[in-house]
Amino acid sequence: MLCRLSVEHRERDSVTATQSSARPGPAPEASAPAPDRLGFVVFITAAAALGGFLFGYDSSVINGAVSGIQDRFGVGDGVTGLIVSSALLGSAVGAALAGRFADRYGRIRVMKAGAVLFGISAVGSMMPFAAWDLALWRVLGGAAIGIASVIAPTYIAEVAPTRYRGRLASFQQAAIVLGIAISQLVNWVLTESAGGDTRGQLLGLEAWQWMLGVCAVPAVVYFVLSSMIPESPRFLISAGRLDEARGVLKEVEGPASDTDARIAEIQGLIASDHRPRFKDLLGGRFGLLPIVWTGIGLSVFQQLVGINVIFYYSSILWQSVGIDQSNSLLISFSSSIINIVGTVIAILLVDRIGRKPLALVGSAGMAISLGACAWAFSSATGSGDDVALPDLQGTVALVAANAFVLFFAMSWGVVVWVMLGEMFPNRIRAAALSVAASAQWIANWAITVSFPSMAGWNLSATYLAYALFAAGSVFFVARFMKETKGVRLEDMG
């Protein structure tokens, strides 16, 4: 969920600036599709958003496979962390290159390339020879994640009519959390079919192998659907293919739309695009501008509270305190459903009560929930496969962990991306968002790679550290985060 908003918000900024300039642009209603075309617009948006589904699915599917991988290859906590986190390295590369490739080769070709990488990674991860080549397949899949994190929202922003852009853009986030939930459900079904053991046999392969291989199915669907949708009119216009762009605009907005005016408008936006450089971010007391440091802080705190531990490691977390594999995967699925519910709550509230109040409530709720988890895990008894929690502490751990997911999803999971798209001045927005997103990848990798070793050392202390970061985010939001609700993007500074 990283660089995926930069292009979308750049488009929105340009449209707003154009509408306020001396050259009049079409009113928002002018680019709304005819009623009989709205279904087509929803279809192409949903097809593009399937990249978000793959993003969520591939990011989370490793959760159910971790214990099987550890047992199959006999690896310890450190190597496990490297295998799980290796996808993030590929994601950073994929996200960095996706925009450049999309501008050169087109959005649809890049979607297809991402689908192919997903499919190859799924098959390779399904049948690895050793832990090292599994990590390499994960890197390849991570590159596909990075591509999907950028290209899907870019395409949606460019084809969505102004009147429906906000609602259609939300398809991407909905697809991500849905992919996370479906991956957990599939993991549980496969484990149940294999006798409740991730190393149980299914058609000659172990259950954990099928978990990683099943991702090839939505990858194929993504490839097929991306072959059925039109190229972005913005790319077609930038490539000088005006007749094709005119045809796409008529498909999206209806035959009665003034496509010549729309093409002229998009040409004006392309001509006025400003590509800020890193040096534009310099000049503050500590090297970077204060607003850039605030963006970095938001990105880093979003990861330091440990949210990805839940989606990458929750199955082995619950197994470590005495819950069997099948039930641990079912609990992981329930957490994914709570994640969806929290995301819906955030979407409904972020424009009503504001970004800062929502972030403060989420930070406080996360700090309390994580503190409760730390207390509960401190009562674990036994060792190895015989670890258990007393009934009270076990109940508290389950409730607190799911409360943590809910508070995160309804606040920081959405607010951070809204803020990163809004808080920076126009002249540095794209560059500043890239720096903040890079910081988020690094923090994500650090938490993911360190959790197995830290949990093996002291699970309670690990969650206490996450709780302290959550508590620190309360101070950070109160001191440094400025409310952007109701503020025009042109007035940010």
Coordinates of C-alpha atoms in Angstrom, one line a residue, residues 90-276:
G90 CA 11.0 -6.9 -4.5
S91 CA 8.0 -4.6 -3.7
A92 CA 10.2 -1.6 -3.4
V93 CA 11.8 -2.3 -6.8
G94 CA 8.5 -3.0 -8.5
A95 CA 6.9 0.1 -7.1
A96 CA 9.9 2.3 -8.1
L97 CA 9.9 1.0 -11.7
A98 CA 6.1 0.6 -12.3
G99 CA 5.4 4.3 -13.0
R100 CA 8.3 4.6 -15.5
F101 CA 7.3 1.5 -17.3
A102 CA 3.7 2.5 -17.4
D103 CA 4.5 5.8 -19.0
R104 CA 6.7 4.1 -21.6
Y105 CA 4.7 0.9 -22.4
G106 CA 1.2 1.7 -21.2
R107 CA -0.9 0.8 -18.2
I108 CA -2.4 -2.4 -19.6
R109 CA 1.0 -3.9 -20.6
V110 CA 2.4 -3.3 -17.2
M111 CA -0.8 -4.8 -15.6
K112 CA -0.2 -7.9 -17.7
A113 CA 3.5 -8.0 -16.8
G114 CA 2.5 -7.9 -13.1
A115 CA 0.0 -10.7 -13.6
V116 CA 2.7 -12.8 -15.3
L117 CA 5.2 -12.2 -12.4
F118 CA 2.5 -13.1 -9.9
G119 CA 1.8 -16.4 -11.7
I120 CA 5.5 -17.3 -12.1
S121 CA 6.2 -16.5 -8.4
A122 CA 3.2 -18.6 -7.3
V123 CA 4.3 -21.7 -9.2
G124 CA 8.0 -21.2 -8.1
S125 CA 7.0 -20.7 -4.5
M126 CA 4.8 -23.8 -4.7
M127 CA 7.7 -26.1 -5.5
P128 CA 10.9 -24.7 -4.0
F129 CA 14.1 -26.7 -3.7
A130 CA 15.3 -25.0 -0.6
A131 CA 14.7 -22.0 1.6
W132 CA 17.0 -19.7 -0.5
D133 CA 15.1 -20.2 -3.8
L134 CA 11.8 -19.8 -2.0
A135 CA 13.1 -16.4 -0.9
L136 CA 14.0 -15.5 -4.5
W137 CA 10.5 -16.5 -5.7
R138 CA 9.1 -14.3 -2.9
V139 CA 11.2 -11.4 -4.2
L140 CA 9.8 -11.9 -7.7
G141 CA 6.2 -11.9 -6.2
G142 CA 7.1 -8.8 -4.3
A143 CA 8.0 -7.0 -7.5
A144 CA 4.5 -7.9 -8.7
I145 CA 3.1 -6.5 -5.5
G146 CA 5.0 -3.3 -6.0
I147 CA 3.7 -3.0 -9.6
A148 CA 0.1 -3.6 -8.5
S149 CA 0.4 -1.1 -5.7
V150 CA 1.1 1.6 -8.3
I151 CA -0.5 0.7 -11.6
A152 CA -4.1 -0.2 -10.4
P153 CA -4.8 3.1 -8.7
T154 CA -3.1 5.0 -11.5
Y155 CA -5.3 3.4 -14.1
I156 CA -8.5 3.9 -12.0
A157 CA -7.7 7.6 -11.5
E158 CA -7.2 8.1 -15.2
V159 CA -10.3 6.3 -16.5
A160 CA -12.7 7.2 -13.7
P161 CA -15.1 10.1 -14.5
T162 CA -14.7 13.0 -12.1
R163 CA -18.1 12.6 -10.6
Y164 CA -17.4 9.0 -9.5
R165 CA -13.6 9.1 -9.0
G166 CA -13.6 9.0 -5.2
R167 CA -16.0 6.0 -5.0
L168 CA -14.3 4.1 -7.8
A169 CA -10.8 4.7 -6.4
S170 CA -12.0 3.1 -3.1
F171 CA -12.2 -0.2 -5.1
Q172 CA -8.4 -0.6 -4.7
Q173 CA -8.4 -0.4 -0.9
A174 CA -11.5 -2.7 -0.8
A175 CA -9.7 -5.2 -3.1
I176 CA -6.6 -5.2 -0.9
V177 CA -8.4 -6.0 2.4
L178 CA -10.6 -8.5 0.5
G179 CA -7.5 -10.2 -0.8
I180 CA -6.1 -10.5 2.7
A181 CA -9.3 -12.0 4.0
I182 CA -9.7 -14.5 1.1
S183 CA -6.1 -15.7 1.5
Q184 CA -6.7 -16.5 5.2
L185 CA -9.9 -18.4 4.3
V186 CA -8.1 -20.4 1.6
N187 CA -5.3 -21.2 4.0
W188 CA -7.8 -22.5 6.5
V189 CA -9.7 -24.6 4.0
L190 CA -6.4 -26.2 2.7
T191 CA -5.2 -27.0 6.1
E192 CA -8.5 -28.6 7.1
S193 CA -8.4 -30.6 3.9
A194 CA -4.9 -31.8 4.8
G195 CA -6.0 -33.1 8.2
G196 CA -5.4 -29.8 10.2
D197 CA -1.7 -29.8 9.4
T198 CA 0.1 -27.4 7.0
R199 CA 2.4 -30.2 6.1
G200 CA -0.4 -32.6 5.4
Q201 CA -0.6 -34.1 1.8
L202 CA -2.9 -32.9 -0.9
L203 CA -2.6 -34.4 -4.4
G204 CA 1.1 -35.1 -3.8
L205 CA 2.0 -31.7 -2.3
E206 CA 1.9 -30.3 1.2
A207 CA -0.8 -27.9 2.2
W208 CA 1.5 -24.9 2.6
Q209 CA 2.7 -25.4 -1.0
W210 CA -0.9 -25.2 -2.2
M211 CA -1.3 -22.0 -0.2
L212 CA 1.4 -20.3 -2.2
G213 CA 0.5 -21.9 -5.5
V214 CA -3.2 -21.0 -5.4
C215 CA -2.2 -17.3 -6.1
A216 CA -1.7 -18.4 -9.7
V217 CA -5.5 -18.6 -10.1
P218 CA -6.3 -14.9 -9.5
A219 CA -3.1 -14.0 -11.4
V220 CA -4.5 -15.7 -14.5
V221 CA -7.9 -14.0 -14.0
Y222 CA -6.1 -10.7 -13.7
F223 CA -4.2 -11.2 -16.9
V224 CA -7.4 -12.2 -18.8
L225 CA -9.4 -9.2 -17.5
S226 CA -6.6 -6.8 -18.2
S227 CA -6.7 -8.0 -21.8
M228 CA -10.4 -7.0 -21.9
I229 CA -10.2 -3.4 -20.7
P230 CA -9.1 -0.3 -22.7
E231 CA -5.9 1.5 -22.3
S232 CA -5.8 4.7 -20.2
P233 CA -6.8 7.8 -22.3
R234 CA -4.1 9.8 -20.6
F235 CA -1.4 7.3 -21.8
L236 CA -2.9 7.2 -25.3
I237 CA -2.9 11.0 -25.5
S238 CA 0.7 11.2 -24.3
A239 CA 1.6 8.7 -26.9
G240 CA -0.1 10.7 -29.7
R241 CA -2.8 8.1 -30.2
L242 CA -5.7 10.6 -30.2
D243 CA -8.2 8.5 -32.2
E244 CA -7.8 5.6 -29.7
A245 CA -8.1 8.0 -26.8
R246 CA -11.3 9.5 -28.3
G247 CA -12.8 6.0 -28.6
V248 CA -12.0 5.1 -25.0
L249 CA -13.5 8.4 -23.7
K250 CA -16.7 7.7 -25.7
E251 CA -16.8 4.2 -24.2
V252 CA -16.4 5.6 -20.6
E253 CA -18.4 8.8 -20.8
G254 CA -20.9 8.0 -23.5
P255 CA -21.2 9.1 -27.2
A256 CA -22.7 12.5 -26.3
S257 CA -19.5 13.6 -24.4
D258 CA -17.3 16.3 -25.8
T259 CA -14.2 14.2 -26.3
D260 CA -12.3 17.0 -28.1
A261 CA -12.6 19.2 -25.1
R262 CA -11.6 16.4 -22.8
I263 CA -8.5 15.6 -25.0
A264 CA -7.5 19.3 -24.9
E265 CA -7.9 19.3 -21.2
I266 CA -5.7 16.2 -20.7
Q267 CA -3.1 17.6 -23.1
G268 CA -3.0 20.7 -21.0
L269 CA -2.5 18.7 -17.8
I270 CA 0.3 16.6 -19.4
A271 CA 2.0 19.8 -20.6
S272 CA 1.8 21.4 -17.1
D273 CA 3.1 18.3 -15.2
H274 CA 5.9 19.3 -12.8
R275 CA 8.3 16.6 -11.8
P276 CA 9.9 17.6 -8.5

